[in-house]
Amino acid sequence: MSAVRQLLAISVAYAVGVLGALNQLSEVTNFGPNPTGVRAFFYRPPNVVSNPALIVGLHWCSGTAQAFFSGRQYADLADTLKTFILLIPHAPDSGGCWDVHSPETLARDAGGDSLGIASAVRYAIANYNVDAMRVFATGTSSGAMMTQVLAGAYPDLFAAVSGFAGVPFACFAGPSMWNGQCSQGQLSYTAQHCGDLVRAGYPGYTGRRPKVQLWHGTA
């Protein structure tokens, strides 16, 4: 098959969603501090470059790591480009939602689900030769909320993040997994207050912060 036909075949497969990942998710345990029991699944495409980027994919409430892996095209793209590997964490909550509310998860290295994810990222950098300057996170709904948490509490770990239908850092802060005021748009914060909340996630940090892309609405 010519290069043009191969490119056309790949494009058509992406359009209709028929490509299948060449390998399966592989779970890694004992990857570092993980107080809430986040599960870490990796996808490493065959013949990936020696110093790959890392994309962290975060599922939605009621979702799973496998659902994210099967329902998105990241693995197919990884197989095609061979320039990055995937980390797809699995939330320990029985409802499949991420802890984006507790004081621990909103603070660097203090605990919560965010620490487990950060530990898995650090594991990938140390053990899979991941380029530490090319680590990215993306998620949908609860996963988008966790994306914001990671950007705020671990800004030095991520080059950029992208959230689909999420809320700002610490908007869900409170005693339970759900925050009705935030979800219904009843909280109104100034830019200064939002910035103060983010800066409190990693007190004293003055380094580069990740670029942020936000998506809302319908197509």
One Martini backbone bead per residue (centre of mass of N, CA, C, O) as a GRO file, in nm:
protein
  219
    1MET     BB    1   0.096   0.036   0.023
    2SER     BB    2   0.079   0.350  -0.002
    3ALA     BB    3   0.123   0.634   0.174
    4VAL     BB    4  -0.144   0.765   0.092
    5ARG     BB    5  -0.326   0.521   0.161
    6GLN     BB    6  -0.247   0.497   0.455
    7LEU     BB    7  -0.342   0.780   0.540
    8LEU     BB    8  -0.635   0.739   0.452
    9ALA     BB    9  -0.698   0.494   0.634
   10ILE     BB   10  -0.645   0.639   0.903
   11SER     BB   11  -0.849   0.870   0.870
   12VAL     BB   12  -1.100   0.691   0.844
   13ALA     BB   13  -1.069   0.540   1.113
   14TYR     BB   14  -1.098   0.788   1.292
   15ALA     BB   15  -1.378   0.884   1.191
   16VAL     BB   16  -1.519   0.584   1.272
   17GLY     BB   17  -1.369   0.425   1.509
   18VAL     BB   18  -1.188   0.135   1.421
   19LEU     BB   19  -0.952   0.150   1.575
   20GLY     BB   20  -0.705  -0.055   1.743
   21ALA     BB   21  -0.516  -0.127   1.981
   22LEU     BB   22  -0.224  -0.317   1.995
   23ASN     BB   23  -0.260  -0.299   2.297
   24GLN     BB   24  -0.283  -0.309   2.645
   25LEU     BB   25  -0.339  -0.247   2.945
   26SER     BB   26  -0.109  -0.170   3.224
   27GLU     BB   27  -0.060  -0.245   3.549
   28VAL     BB   28   0.062  -0.048   3.824
   29THR     BB   29   0.233  -0.098   4.124
   30ASN     BB   30   0.408   0.055   4.353
   31PHE     BB   31   0.454   0.392   4.259
   32GLY     BB   32   0.383   0.522   4.539
   33PRO     BB   33   0.223   0.751   4.683
   34ASN     BB   34  -0.127   0.615   4.779
   35PRO     BB   35  -0.374   0.671   4.998
   36THR     BB   36  -0.650   0.594   4.811
   37GLY     BB   37  -0.598   0.382   4.564
   38VAL     BB   38  -0.496   0.441   4.297
   39ARG     BB   39  -0.503   0.336   3.968
   40ALA     BB   40  -0.242   0.233   3.727
   41PHE     BB   41  -0.247   0.281   3.374
   42PHE     BB   42  -0.069   0.168   3.083
   43TYR     BB   43   0.035   0.287   2.748
   44ARG     BB   44   0.271   0.118   2.524
   45PRO     BB   45   0.378   0.145   2.231
   46PRO     BB   46   0.521   0.020   1.980
   47ASN     BB   47   0.816   0.176   1.921
   48VAL     BB   48   0.872   0.387   2.106
   49VAL     BB   49   1.030   0.637   2.191
   50SER     BB   50   1.291   0.699   2.420
   51ASN     BB   51   1.148   1.012   2.485
   52PRO     BB   52   0.854   1.040   2.586
   53ALA     BB   53   0.558   1.140   2.625
   54LEU     BB   54   0.278   1.232   2.852
   55ILE     BB   55  -0.061   1.115   2.894
   56VAL     BB   56  -0.327   1.207   3.106
   57GLY     BB   57  -0.627   1.014   3.154
   58LEU     BB   58  -0.953   1.128   3.274
   59HIS     BB   59  -1.225   1.018   3.400
   60TRP     BB   60  -1.548   0.995   3.474
   61CYS     BB   61  -1.819   0.958   3.624
   62SER     BB   62  -1.857   0.607   3.623
   63GLY     BB   63  -1.591   0.548   3.526
   64THR     BB   64  -1.296   0.416   3.356
   65ALA     BB   65  -1.004   0.330   3.230
   66GLN     BB   66  -1.117   0.147   3.004
   67ALA     BB   67  -1.325   0.350   2.892
   68PHE     BB   68  -1.119   0.558   2.804
   69PHE     BB   69  -0.948   0.375   2.623
   70SER     BB   70  -1.195   0.281   2.433
   71GLY     BB   71  -1.343   0.588   2.392
   72ARG     BB   72  -1.067   0.678   2.279
   73GLN     BB   73  -0.787   0.785   2.046
   74TYR     BB   74  -0.504   0.777   2.189
   75ALA     BB   75  -0.391   0.493   2.126
   76ASP     BB   76  -0.397   0.518   1.821
   77LEU     BB   77  -0.209   0.764   1.811
   78ALA     BB   78   0.029   0.627   1.948
   79ASP     BB   79   0.071   0.409   1.729
   80THR     BB   80   0.130   0.618   1.500
   81LEU     BB   81   0.352   0.816   1.635
   82LYS     BB   82   0.543   0.717   1.882
   83THR     BB   83   0.566   0.980   2.117
   84PHE     BB   84   0.369   0.842   2.336
   85ILE     BB   85   0.224   0.785   2.651
   86LEU     BB   86  -0.009   0.632   2.880
   87LEU     BB   87  -0.206   0.754   3.160
   88ILE     BB   88  -0.475   0.567   3.332
   89PRO     BB   89  -0.658   0.632   3.579
   90HIS     BB   90  -0.835   0.495   3.874
   91ALA     BB   91  -1.089   0.547   4.069
   92PRO     BB   92  -1.169   0.457   4.409
   93ASP     BB   93  -1.444   0.531   4.391
   94SER     BB   94  -1.752   0.376   4.367
   95GLY     BB   95  -1.857   0.609   4.148
   96GLY     BB   96  -1.591   0.719   3.980
   97CYS     BB   97  -1.490   0.962   4.134
   98TRP     BB   98  -1.308   1.238   4.208
   99ASP     BB   99  -1.096   1.392   4.436
  100VAL     BB  100  -1.183   1.759   4.443
  101HIS     BB  101  -1.231   1.851   4.776
  102SER     BB  102  -1.005   1.795   4.952
  103PRO     BB  103  -0.739   1.925   5.119
  104GLU     BB  104  -0.534   1.713   5.019
  105THR     BB  105  -0.582   1.722   4.702
  106LEU     BB  106  -0.529   2.056   4.704
  107ALA     BB  107  -0.237   1.961   4.798
  108ARG     BB  108   0.084   1.917   4.792
  109ASP     BB  109   0.162   1.607   4.908
  110ALA     BB  110  -0.107   1.546   5.114
  111GLY     BB  111  -0.306   1.377   4.921
  112GLY     BB  112  -0.521   1.203   4.774
  113ASP     BB  113  -0.563   1.146   4.441
  114SER     BB  114  -0.340   1.339   4.334
  115LEU     BB  115  -0.097   1.188   4.453
  116GLY     BB  116  -0.125   0.925   4.297
  117ILE     BB  117  -0.091   1.052   4.018
  118ALA     BB  118   0.182   1.189   4.066
  119SER     BB  119   0.332   0.924   4.125
  120ALA     BB  120   0.285   0.800   3.843
  121VAL     BB  121   0.437   1.017   3.691
  122ARG     BB  122   0.710   0.979   3.835
  123TYR     BB  123   0.741   0.687   3.749
  124ALA     BB  124   0.752   0.736   3.442
  125ILE     BB  125   1.003   0.914   3.444
  126ALA     BB  126   1.193   0.697   3.588
  127ASN     BB  127   1.102   0.418   3.404
  128TYR     BB  128   1.019   0.547   3.089
  129ASN     BB  129   1.171   0.809   2.997
  130VAL     BB  130   1.019   1.057   3.038
  131ASP     BB  131   0.952   1.374   2.942
  132ALA     BB  132   0.925   1.621   3.181
  133MET     BB  133   0.837   1.855   2.957
  134ARG     BB  134   0.599   1.627   2.841
  135VAL     BB  135   0.336   1.671   3.040
  136PHE     BB  136  -0.010   1.567   3.031
  137ALA     BB  137  -0.364   1.666   3.080
  138THR     BB  138  -0.691   1.496   3.064
  139GLY     BB  139  -1.061   1.554   3.083
  140THR     BB  140  -1.393   1.453   3.200
  141SER     BB  141  -1.545   1.623   3.418
  142SER     BB  142  -1.411   1.491   3.676
  143GLY     BB  143  -1.147   1.484   3.508
  144ALA     BB  144  -1.137   1.793   3.469
  145MET     BB  145  -1.116   1.862   3.766
  146MET     BB  146  -0.848   1.708   3.809
  147THR     BB  147  -0.686   1.867   3.610
  148GLN     BB  148  -0.701   2.130   3.780
  149VAL     BB  149  -0.572   2.017   4.033
  150LEU     BB  150  -0.298   1.943   3.906
  151ALA     BB  151  -0.226   2.230   3.807
  152GLY     BB  152  -0.226   2.354   4.100
  153ALA     BB  153  -0.055   2.133   4.282
  154TYR     BB  154   0.134   2.039   3.998
  155PRO     BB  155   0.287   2.253   3.796
  156ASP     BB  156   0.576   2.108   3.749
  157LEU     BB  157   0.454   1.840   3.590
  158PHE     BB  158   0.307   2.035   3.374
  159ALA     BB  159   0.268   2.183   3.058
  160ALA     BB  160  -0.041   2.085   3.006
  161VAL     BB  161  -0.405   2.134   2.997
  162SER     BB  162  -0.736   1.960   2.943
  163GLY     BB  163  -1.084   2.051   2.979
  164PHE     BB  164  -1.411   1.875   2.990
  165ALA     BB  165  -1.648   1.982   3.179
  166GLY     BB  166  -1.560   2.163   3.427
  167VAL     BB  167  -1.390   2.310   3.708
  168PRO     BB  168  -1.244   2.491   3.919
  169PHE     BB  169  -1.026   2.521   4.145
  170ALA     BB  170  -1.193   2.437   4.445
  171CYS     BB  171  -1.508   2.440   4.386
  172PHE     BB  172  -1.552   2.148   4.551
  173ALA     BB  173  -1.496   2.234   4.818
  174GLY     BB  174  -1.543   1.998   5.091
  175PRO     BB  175  -1.703   1.721   5.259
  176SER     BB  176  -1.785   1.625   4.963
  177MET     BB  177  -1.805   1.508   4.636
  178TRP     BB  178  -2.041   1.717   4.629
  179ASN     BB  179  -2.126   2.049   4.471
  180GLY     BB  180  -2.401   2.233   4.416
  181GLN     BB  181  -2.306   2.526   4.390
  182CYS     BB  182  -2.103   2.478   4.168
  183SER     BB  183  -2.274   2.309   3.958
  184GLN     BB  184  -2.501   2.568   3.957
  185GLY     BB  185  -2.349   2.854   3.963
  186GLN     BB  186  -2.340   2.993   4.280
  187LEU     BB  187  -2.045   3.073   4.242
  188SER     BB  188  -1.849   3.385   4.303
  189TYR     BB  189  -1.534   3.470   4.177
  190THR     BB  190  -1.257   3.622   4.173
  191ALA     BB  191  -0.956   3.626   4.028
  192GLN     BB  192  -0.800   3.652   4.291
  193HIS     BB  193  -0.928   3.414   4.441
  194CYS     BB  194  -0.856   3.194   4.241
  195GLY     BB  195  -0.551   3.242   4.258
  196ASP     BB  196  -0.523   3.186   4.563
  197LEU     BB  197  -0.613   2.891   4.552
  198VAL     BB  198  -0.389   2.791   4.369
  199ARG     BB  199  -0.142   2.892   4.536
  200ALA     BB  200  -0.222   2.712   4.790
  201GLY     BB  201  -0.142   2.433   4.658
  202TYR     BB  202   0.168   2.580   4.626
  203PRO     BB  203   0.348   2.718   4.833
  204GLY     BB  204   0.599   2.932   4.689
  205TYR     BB  205   0.553   2.903   4.398
  206THR     BB  206   0.748   3.045   4.092
  207GLY     BB  207   0.705   2.891   3.850
  208ARG     BB  208   0.594   2.736   3.600
  209ARG     BB  209   0.284   2.716   3.434
  210PRO     BB  210   0.038   2.565   3.291
  211LYS     BB  211  -0.135   2.528   3.029
  212VAL     BB  212  -0.486   2.612   2.948
  213GLN     BB  213  -0.770   2.414   2.840
  214LEU     BB  214  -1.119   2.489   2.767
  215TRP     BB  215  -1.434   2.295   2.759
  216HIS     BB  216  -1.769   2.383   2.642
  217GLY     BB  217  -2.055   2.247   2.554
  218THR     BB  218  -2.167   2.212   2.218
  219ALA     BB  219  -2.140   2.080   1.873
   0.00000   0.00000   0.00000
